């Protein structure tokens, strides 16, 4: 079962990487108001039902993939 | 106009960060077959139509956000 986790800096949390990207894009001439940089993790989870895989990925986010103090995460399902 | 760019390592390209994540998740007891790590960039592009904003973000990907040799990108639209 394949799932994708999107990890984003929470609103209000400083994102220096996003600011650097925004400034670089502006220097290249693009009209960018705001840029925020996060992570994407694609996971293949073995032998689990859809619901069980999703529950496991939520635990992975809590234990390793995201920092709940400063990041939010979203789990996308793709295919089976 | 808000758009999100997903940048992923291309299939076949070595992804040491993904391997480290997979190994760490396995050590925590999760049955993970594969993990691939990429980036997510949320962009707010000023005063552009949907089609124009999307075309601009494609140029941003080519010029700065993704390395076409080793990464693929996908552009998601969210809201207006």
Coordinates of C-alpha atoms in Angstrom, one line a residue:
Chain A
X1 CA 0.0 0.0 0.0
X2 CA 1.5 3.3 -1.1
X3 CA 0.9 6.5 0.9
X4 CA 2.3 10.0 0.6
X5 CA 2.9 12.2 3.6
X6 CA 3.0 16.0 3.1
X7 CA 4.7 17.8 6.0
X8 CA 4.3 21.6 6.2
X9 CA 5.6 24.3 8.6
X10 CA 2.6 25.4 10.7
X11 CA 1.2 28.9 10.0
X12 CA 3.1 31.5 12.0
X13 CA 6.2 29.3 12.3
X14 CA 9.3 31.0 10.8
X15 CA 10.4 29.3 7.6
X16 CA 13.8 30.6 6.5
X17 CA 14.1 28.1 3.7
X18 CA 10.8 29.4 2.3
X19 CA 11.9 33.0 2.6
X20 CA 15.1 32.1 0.7
X21 CA 13.1 30.4 -2.1
X22 CA 10.8 33.4 -2.3
X23 CA 13.7 35.9 -2.5
X24 CA 15.5 33.8 -5.1
X25 CA 12.4 33.5 -7.2
X26 CA 11.8 37.3 -7.0
X27 CA 15.4 37.9 -8.1
X28 CA 14.6 35.7 -11.1
X29 CA 11.7 38.0 -11.9
X30 CA 8.8 35.9 -10.7
X31 CA 5.9 37.7 -8.8
X32 CA 5.9 35.5 -5.7
X33 CA 4.2 36.8 -2.6
X34 CA 5.0 33.9 -0.4
X35 CA 6.8 30.6 -0.4
X36 CA 6.7 27.8 2.2
X37 CA 8.9 24.8 2.0
X38 CA 8.0 21.4 3.5
X39 CA 8.8 17.7 2.9
X40 CA 7.1 14.9 1.0
X41 CA 7.6 11.3 2.0
X42 CA 6.4 8.5 -0.2
X43 CA 5.9 5.2 1.8
X44 CA 5.2 1.7 0.8
X45 CA 3.8 -0.1 3.8
X46 CA 3.7 -3.9 3.7
X47 CA 0.7 -6.2 4.0
X48 CA -1.8 -3.9 5.6
X49 CA -5.4 -3.0 4.8
X50 CA -6.0 0.6 3.7
X51 CA -7.3 1.6 7.1
X52 CA -4.4 -0.1 9.0
X53 CA -1.8 1.4 6.7
X54 CA -3.2 4.8 7.2
X55 CA -3.2 4.4 11.0
X56 CA 0.4 3.2 10.9
X57 CA 1.5 6.2 8.8
X58 CA -0.2 8.5 11.3
X59 CA 1.9 6.8 14.1
X60 CA 5.1 7.2 11.9
X61 CA 4.3 10.9 11.5
X62 CA 3.9 11.3 15.3
X63 CA 7.1 9.3 16.1
X64 CA 9.5 10.3 13.3
X65 CA 8.3 12.1 10.2
X66 CA 6.9 15.4 11.5
X67 CA 7.6 17.6 14.5
X68 CA 4.1 18.3 15.9
X69 CA 5.3 21.5 17.6
X70 CA 6.1 23.3 14.4
X71 CA 4.8 21.1 11.5
X72 CA 1.4 19.8 10.4
X73 CA 1.1 16.7 8.2
X74 CA -1.4 15.4 5.7
X75 CA -1.6 11.8 4.4
X76 CA -2.6 11.2 0.8
X77 CA -3.5 7.7 -0.6
X78 CA -2.5 6.8 -4.1
X79 CA -3.5 3.6 -5.7
X80 CA -3.6 0.3 -3.7
Chain B
X1 CA -3.3 32.3 -6.6
X2 CA -1.9 29.4 -4.5
X3 CA -0.1 26.5 -6.0
X4 CA 1.8 23.6 -4.4
X5 CA 4.8 22.0 -6.1
X6 CA 5.7 18.4 -5.2
X7 CA 9.3 17.5 -6.1
X8 CA 10.3 13.9 -6.0
X9 CA 13.5 12.0 -6.8
X10 CA 13.1 10.2 -10.1
X11 CA 12.7 6.4 -10.2
X12 CA 16.1 4.8 -10.2
X13 CA 17.8 7.8 -8.7
X14 CA 19.6 7.0 -5.4
X15 CA 17.8 8.5 -2.4
X16 CA 19.9 8.2 0.7
X17 CA 17.5 10.4 2.8
X18 CA 14.7 8.0 1.9
X19 CA 16.8 5.0 2.8
X20 CA 17.6 6.6 6.2
X21 CA 13.9 7.2 6.8
X22 CA 13.0 3.7 5.8
X23 CA 15.7 2.2 8.1
X24 CA 14.7 4.4 11.0
X25 CA 11.0 3.5 10.6
X26 CA 11.9 -0.2 10.5
X27 CA 13.9 0.1 13.7
X28 CA 10.8 1.6 15.3
X29 CA 8.9 -1.5 14.2
X30 CA 7.0 -0.3 11.2
X31 CA 6.7 -2.6 8.2
X32 CA 8.0 -0.2 5.6
X33 CA 9.1 -1.6 2.2
X34 CA 10.3 1.7 0.7
X35 CA 10.5 5.4 1.5
X36 CA 11.4 8.2 -0.8
X37 CA 11.9 11.8 0.4
X38 CA 11.1 14.8 -1.7
X39 CA 10.2 18.5 -1.2
X40 CA 6.9 20.4 -1.1
X41 CA 6.8 24.1 -2.0
X42 CA 3.7 26.2 -1.4
X43 CA 3.7 29.3 -3.6
X44 CA 1.4 32.4 -3.6
X45 CA 1.8 33.9 -7.1
X46 CA 0.6 37.5 -7.5
X47 CA -2.1 38.8 -9.9
X48 CA -2.1 36.1 -12.4
X49 CA -4.9 34.0 -14.0
X50 CA -4.9 30.3 -13.2
X51 CA -3.3 29.3 -16.5
X52 CA -0.7 32.1 -16.3
X53 CA 0.2 31.2 -12.7
X54 CA 0.6 27.6 -13.6
X55 CA 2.8 28.4 -16.5
X56 CA 4.9 30.6 -14.3
X57 CA 5.3 27.9 -11.6
X58 CA 6.4 25.5 -14.4
X59 CA 9.2 28.0 -15.3
X60 CA 10.1 28.3 -11.6
X61 CA 10.4 24.6 -11.3
X62 CA 12.7 24.5 -14.4
X63 CA 14.8 27.4 -13.2
X64 CA 15.1 26.9 -9.5
X65 CA 12.8 24.5 -7.7
X66 CA 13.6 21.1 -9.2
X67 CA 16.7 19.6 -10.7
X68 CA 15.4 18.0 -14.0
X69 CA 18.2 15.5 -14.1
X70 CA 17.3 13.7 -11.0
X71 CA 13.9 15.1 -9.9
X72 CA 10.3 15.2 -11.3
X73 CA 7.8 17.8 -10.2
X74 CA 4.0 18.0 -10.0
X75 CA 2.0 21.1 -9.6
X76 CA -1.2 21.0 -7.5
X77 CA -3.8 23.9 -7.5
X78 CA -5.5 24.7 -4.3
X79 CA -8.3 27.2 -4.1
X80 CA -8.2 30.4 -6.2

